[in-house]
CSV table of C-alpha atoms in Angstrom, one decimal:
chain,number,residue,atom,x,y,z
A,1,UNK,CA,-3.1,-11.0,16.3
A,2,UNK,CA,-1.9,-7.8,14.7
A,3,UNK,CA,0.2,-7.6,11.4
A,4,UNK,CA,2.7,-4.9,11.2
A,5,UNK,CA,3.8,-3.8,7.9
A,6,UNK,CA,7.1,-2.0,7.4
A,7,UNK,CA,8.1,-0.2,4.1
A,8,UNK,CA,11.0,1.7,5.1
A,9,UNK,CA,14.7,0.5,5.1
A,10,UNK,CA,16.0,0.4,8.8
A,11,UNK,CA,19.1,2.4,7.5
A,12,UNK,CA,16.6,5.1,6.5
A,13,UNK,CA,14.4,5.5,9.4
A,14,UNK,CA,13.9,3.8,12.8
A,15,UNK,CA,10.4,2.3,11.9
A,16,UNK,CA,11.3,-1.2,12.0
A,17,UNK,CA,13.2,-0.8,15.4
A,18,UNK,CA,10.2,0.8,16.7
A,19,UNK,CA,7.7,-1.6,15.5
A,20,UNK,CA,9.9,-4.5,17.0
A,21,UNK,CA,10.2,-2.9,20.1
A,22,UNK,CA,6.3,-2.4,20.3
A,23,UNK,CA,5.0,-5.5,18.8
A,24,UNK,CA,3.7,-8.0,21.2
A,25,UNK,CA,4.1,-11.8,21.3
A,26,UNK,CA,2.1,-13.7,18.6
A,27,UNK,CA,2.3,-10.6,16.5
A,28,UNK,CA,3.4,-10.9,12.7
A,29,UNK,CA,5.6,-8.7,10.8
A,30,UNK,CA,5.9,-8.0,7.0
A,31,UNK,CA,8.9,-6.2,5.8
A,32,UNK,CA,8.2,-5.0,2.0
A,33,UNK,CA,9.4,-2.2,-0.2
A,34,UNK,CA,12.6,-0.8,1.2
A,35,UNK,CA,11.8,-2.4,4.3
A,36,UNK,CA,12.9,-5.8,3.0
A,37,UNK,CA,16.9,-4.5,3.7
A,38,UNK,CA,16.1,-5.2,7.2
A,39,UNK,CA,15.8,-9.1,6.4
A,40,UNK,CA,19.0,-9.4,4.8
A,41,UNK,CA,21.9,-11.2,6.5
A,42,UNK,CA,25.0,-9.9,7.9
A,43,UNK,CA,23.9,-6.1,8.6
A,44,UNK,CA,23.9,-4.6,12.0
A,45,UNK,CA,20.3,-5.3,12.4
A,46,UNK,CA,20.4,-9.1,12.2
A,47,UNK,CA,20.7,-9.6,15.8
A,48,UNK,CA,17.7,-7.3,16.6
A,49,UNK,CA,15.7,-9.4,14.0
A,50,UNK,CA,16.6,-12.6,15.3
A,51,UNK,CA,15.8,-11.8,18.9
A,52,UNK,CA,12.3,-10.5,17.6
A,53,UNK,CA,11.6,-13.7,16.3
A,54,UNK,CA,11.7,-15.5,19.5
A,55,UNK,CA,8.2,-13.9,20.1
A,56,UNK,CA,7.0,-12.7,16.5
A,57,UNK,CA,7.0,-14.1,13.2
A,58,UNK,CA,8.7,-12.1,10.5
A,59,UNK,CA,7.9,-12.4,7.0
A,60,UNK,CA,9.3,-10.7,3.6
A,61,UNK,CA,7.7,-9.9,0.5
A,62,UNK,CA,10.0,-11.8,-1.8
A,63,UNK,CA,9.2,-9.8,-5.2
A,64,UNK,CA,10.6,-6.8,-3.5
A,65,UNK,CA,13.7,-8.5,-2.0
A,66,UNK,CA,14.5,-9.8,-5.3
A,67,UNK,CA,13.8,-6.5,-6.9
A,68,UNK,CA,16.6,-5.3,-4.9
A,69,UNK,CA,19.2,-7.7,-6.1
A,70,UNK,CA,18.9,-10.1,-3.4
A,71,UNK,CA,18.0,-13.7,-3.4
A,72,UNK,CA,16.3,-15.9,-0.8
A,73,UNK,CA,19.8,-17.2,0.6
A,74,UNK,CA,20.6,-13.9,1.5
A,75,UNK,CA,17.8,-13.8,4.2
A,76,UNK,CA,18.2,-14.0,7.9
A,77,UNK,CA,17.3,-17.6,9.0
A,78,UNK,CA,13.8,-18.0,10.3
A,79,UNK,CA,12.2,-15.4,8.0
A,80,UNK,CA,9.6,-16.5,6.0
A,81,UNK,CA,9.1,-15.6,2.4
A,82,UNK,CA,5.6,-14.3,0.7
A,83,UNK,CA,4.3,-13.1,-2.6
A,84,UNK,CA,1.4,-10.6,-3.0
A,85,UNK,CA,-1.1,-13.6,-2.5
A,86,UNK,CA,0.7,-14.6,0.8
A,87,UNK,CA,0.5,-10.9,1.7
A,88,UNK,CA,-3.3,-11.0,1.4
A,89,UNK,CA,-3.5,-14.1,3.6
A,90,UNK,CA,-1.3,-12.5,6.3
A,91,UNK,CA,-3.7,-9.6,6.3
A,92,UNK,CA,-7.0,-11.9,6.3
A,93,UNK,CA,-5.3,-13.9,9.1
A,94,UNK,CA,-4.9,-11.0,11.2
A,95,UNK,CA,-7.2,-9.0,13.5
A,96,UNK,CA,-5.8,-5.8,12.4
A,97,UNK,CA,-2.8,-4.2,10.1
A,98,UNK,CA,-0.6,-1.6,11.4
A,99,UNK,CA,1.2,0.3,8.7
A,100,UNK,CA,4.6,1.8,10.1
A,101,UNK,CA,4.6,4.8,7.8
B,1,UNK,CA,-13.2,-10.9,3.2
B,2,UNK,CA,-14.0,-7.3,3.0
B,3,UNK,CA,-11.0,-5.2,2.7
B,4,UNK,CA,-10.5,-1.4,2.6
B,5,UNK,CA,-7.3,0.0,1.0
B,6,UNK,CA,-5.7,3.6,1.6
B,7,UNK,CA,-3.2,5.2,-0.6
B,8,UNK,CA,-1.3,8.3,0.4
B,9,UNK,CA,1.5,8.4,-2.0
B,10,UNK,CA,1.7,9.7,-5.4
B,11,UNK,CA,2.5,7.5,-8.8
B,12,UNK,CA,6.1,7.0,-9.4
B,13,UNK,CA,7.4,8.4,-6.1
B,14,UNK,CA,8.5,5.5,-4.2
B,15,UNK,CA,6.7,2.1,-4.4
B,16,UNK,CA,3.3,2.7,-2.5
B,17,UNK,CA,1.0,2.9,-5.6
B,18,UNK,CA,2.9,-0.2,-7.1
B,19,UNK,CA,2.3,-2.0,-3.8
B,20,UNK,CA,-1.4,-0.9,-3.3
B,21,UNK,CA,-2.3,-1.8,-6.7
B,22,UNK,CA,-0.5,-5.3,-6.5
B,23,UNK,CA,-2.1,-6.1,-3.1
B,24,UNK,CA,-5.5,-5.0,-4.4
B,25,UNK,CA,-5.3,-7.3,-7.3
B,26,UNK,CA,-3.9,-10.0,-5.6
B,27,UNK,CA,-6.9,-9.9,-2.8
B,28,UNK,CA,-9.5,-9.7,-5.8
B,29,UNK,CA,-8.0,-12.8,-7.5
B,30,UNK,CA,-8.3,-14.6,-4.3
B,31,UNK,CA,-12.1,-13.7,-4.3
B,32,UNK,CA,-11.9,-11.1,-1.5
B,33,UNK,CA,-14.2,-7.9,-2.0
B,34,UNK,CA,-12.3,-4.4,-2.0
B,35,UNK,CA,-15.0,-2.3,-0.4
B,36,UNK,CA,-13.1,1.0,-1.6
B,37,UNK,CA,-9.8,2.3,-2.5
B,38,UNK,CA,-9.3,5.7,-0.9
B,39,UNK,CA,-6.9,8.1,-2.4
B,40,UNK,CA,-5.3,10.9,0.1
B,41,UNK,CA,-2.8,13.2,0.5
B,42,UNK,CA,-0.3,13.0,-2.7
B,43,UNK,CA,-2.2,9.7,-3.3
B,44,UNK,CA,-4.8,11.9,-5.1
B,45,UNK,CA,-2.3,12.1,-8.0
B,46,UNK,CA,-3.1,8.3,-8.9
B,47,UNK,CA,-6.2,9.9,-10.4
B,48,UNK,CA,-4.9,12.1,-13.0
B,49,UNK,CA,-5.4,11.2,-16.8
B,50,UNK,CA,-2.9,13.6,-18.1
B,51,UNK,CA,0.1,11.3,-17.0
B,52,UNK,CA,1.9,10.1,-20.1
B,53,UNK,CA,4.7,7.7,-18.7
B,54,UNK,CA,7.3,6.2,-21.2
B,55,UNK,CA,5.6,3.2,-23.2
B,56,UNK,CA,8.0,0.7,-21.8
B,57,UNK,CA,6.9,1.6,-18.3
B,58,UNK,CA,3.7,0.7,-16.2
B,59,UNK,CA,1.1,3.2,-16.5
B,60,UNK,CA,-0.2,3.5,-13.0
B,61,UNK,CA,-3.2,5.8,-13.5
B,62,UNK,CA,-4.4,3.4,-16.3
B,63,UNK,CA,-3.9,0.4,-14.3
B,64,UNK,CA,-6.2,1.5,-11.8
B,65,UNK,CA,-8.8,2.5,-14.3
B,66,UNK,CA,-8.6,-1.0,-15.9
B,67,UNK,CA,-8.9,-2.7,-12.6
B,68,UNK,CA,-11.7,-0.6,-11.5
B,69,UNK,CA,-13.7,-1.8,-14.6
B,70,UNK,CA,-12.9,-5.3,-14.4
B,71,UNK,CA,-14.1,-5.7,-10.9
B,72,UNK,CA,-16.3,-2.7,-10.3
B,73,UNK,CA,-14.2,-1.1,-7.9
B,74,UNK,CA,-14.8,2.1,-5.9
B,75,UNK,CA,-11.8,4.5,-6.6
B,76,UNK,CA,-12.3,7.4,-4.2
B,77,UNK,CA,-10.2,10.7,-4.3
B,78,UNK,CA,-10.1,13.0,-1.2
B,79,UNK,CA,-11.7,16.0,-2.3
B,80,UNK,CA,-9.6,18.6,-0.2
B,81,UNK,CA,-6.2,16.9,-1.2
B,82,UNK,CA,-7.5,16.9,-4.8
B,83,UNK,CA,-8.2,20.7,-4.9
B,84,UNK,CA,-4.9,21.5,-3.3
B,85,UNK,CA,-3.1,19.6,-6.1
B,86,UNK,CA,-5.3,20.4,-9.0
B,87,UNK,CA,-7.0,17.5,-9.5
B,88,UNK,CA,-10.7,18.0,-10.7
B,89,UNK,CA,-13.6,16.3,-12.1
B,90,UNK,CA,-16.2,18.1,-14.5
B,91,UNK,CA,-18.3,19.5,-11.6
B,92,UNK,CA,-15.3,20.6,-9.6
B,93,UNK,CA,-13.8,22.4,-12.7
B,94,UNK,CA,-17.2,24.1,-13.1
B,95,UNK,CA,-17.5,24.8,-9.5
B,96,UNK,CA,-14.2,26.4,-9.0
B,97,UNK,CA,-14.2,28.4,-12.8
B,98,UNK,CA,-11.4,26.0,-14.1
B,99,UNK,CA,-11.1,25.4,-17.8
B,100,UNK,CA,-10.5,21.9,-17.9
B,101,UNK,CA,-10.8,18.6,-15.5
B,102,UNK,CA,-8.3,15.8,-15.5
B,103,UNK,CA,-9.8,12.7,-13.4
B,104,UNK,CA,-9.3,9.5,-15.0
B,105,UNK,CA,-12.1,7.0,-15.6
B,106,UNK,CA,-13.0,4.7,-12.8
B,107,UNK,CA,-12.3,7.4,-10.2
B,108,UNK,CA,-14.6,9.8,-8.2
B,109,UNK,CA,-14.0,12.8,-5.8
B,110,UNK,CA,-15.6,12.8,-2.6
B,111,UNK,CA,-15.1,13.4,1.2
B,112,UNK,CA,-12.9,12.1,4.1
B,113,UNK,CA,-16.3,10.5,5.2
B,114,UNK,CA,-15.7,7.8,2.4
B,115,UNK,CA,-12.5,6.9,4.3
B,116,UNK,CA,-14.3,6.7,7.6
B,117,UNK,CA,-16.9,4.5,6.2
B,118,UNK,CA,-14.4,2.4,4.5
B,119,UNK,CA,-12.8,1.9,7.9
B,120,UNK,CA,-15.9,1.0,9.6
B,121,UNK,CA,-17.6,-1.1,6.6
B,122,UNK,CA,-14.4,-3.1,6.0
B,123,UNK,CA,-12.9,-6.1,8.1
B,124,UNK,CA,-9.4,-4.8,7.6
B,125,UNK,CA,-8.0,-1.5,6.3
B,126,UNK,CA,-4.5,-1.6,4.8
B,127,UNK,CA,-2.8,1.7,4.3
B,128,UNK,CA,0.1,2.1,1.9
B,129,UNK,CA,1.9,5.3,1.9
B,130,UNK,CA,5.4,7.3,2.3
C-alpha cells in the first residue's frame, strides 16, 4: 500500500486532484499543512473526496486542521483524523510514501 | 523501523521544516530509528546558526540541534545547495577563502550520495518540502 501525502491546498495547486486521480484502490492519503483545506466540508472538492473514499482511506492531520481555525466537525464525513504519532503509524504501515510537492 | 527524512524547504517559509521536525520527533518518541535527515535545496537554511527569531517564536535551527544531541541524529546538509546559499562549515570556509562559517551544532555538510544512501538504508523515505 502506498501512502500519499498532500501538503498544498486544492485551491492553490492541483496536487490533490492529481493524487486522487492516480491513487490506486487501497492506497491511503494524508492531508497536512495547507492540504487540510481539502478536508473541510462544503467546498467544491467535497464530492471529489467523497468519491475517492470509496477506494482509498483519507486522513487529515488534526493539529494542522485546527491551526487553520477548523474543528473536527467541519470535516467531510469519513475522513479520519491523526496526530503526528498517527502520521508516523501511517508511514510505517505503508510500503512507500509519496509526497505530492 | 528505520526511516529517512528529506527537507527541501527553508525554515519560516511555509511549514515543511516544522512538519519534518514534528514528524521526526514523533517517530523517535515511538522508538523508530531515524537513519538520517537530509537537507536539500532551500532546506539547507535549516542549518544556519546565525538565525535570531523573536524570543516568543520557535527557534527552528536550535530545535534541530537539540533533537540531534538528544537522539544522536545524523543531520546532513547538501554541499552544492549549501555553497550556493552561503552555508559553510569551517573546512568549506577555509577552502573557499571565506572569513566565517555559519553551520549550527549537530549538522554536517556532505554530498548527495548521503541522500541516496538514506534512500537505500531506510525502510521509508519521507520528503517534506514546498
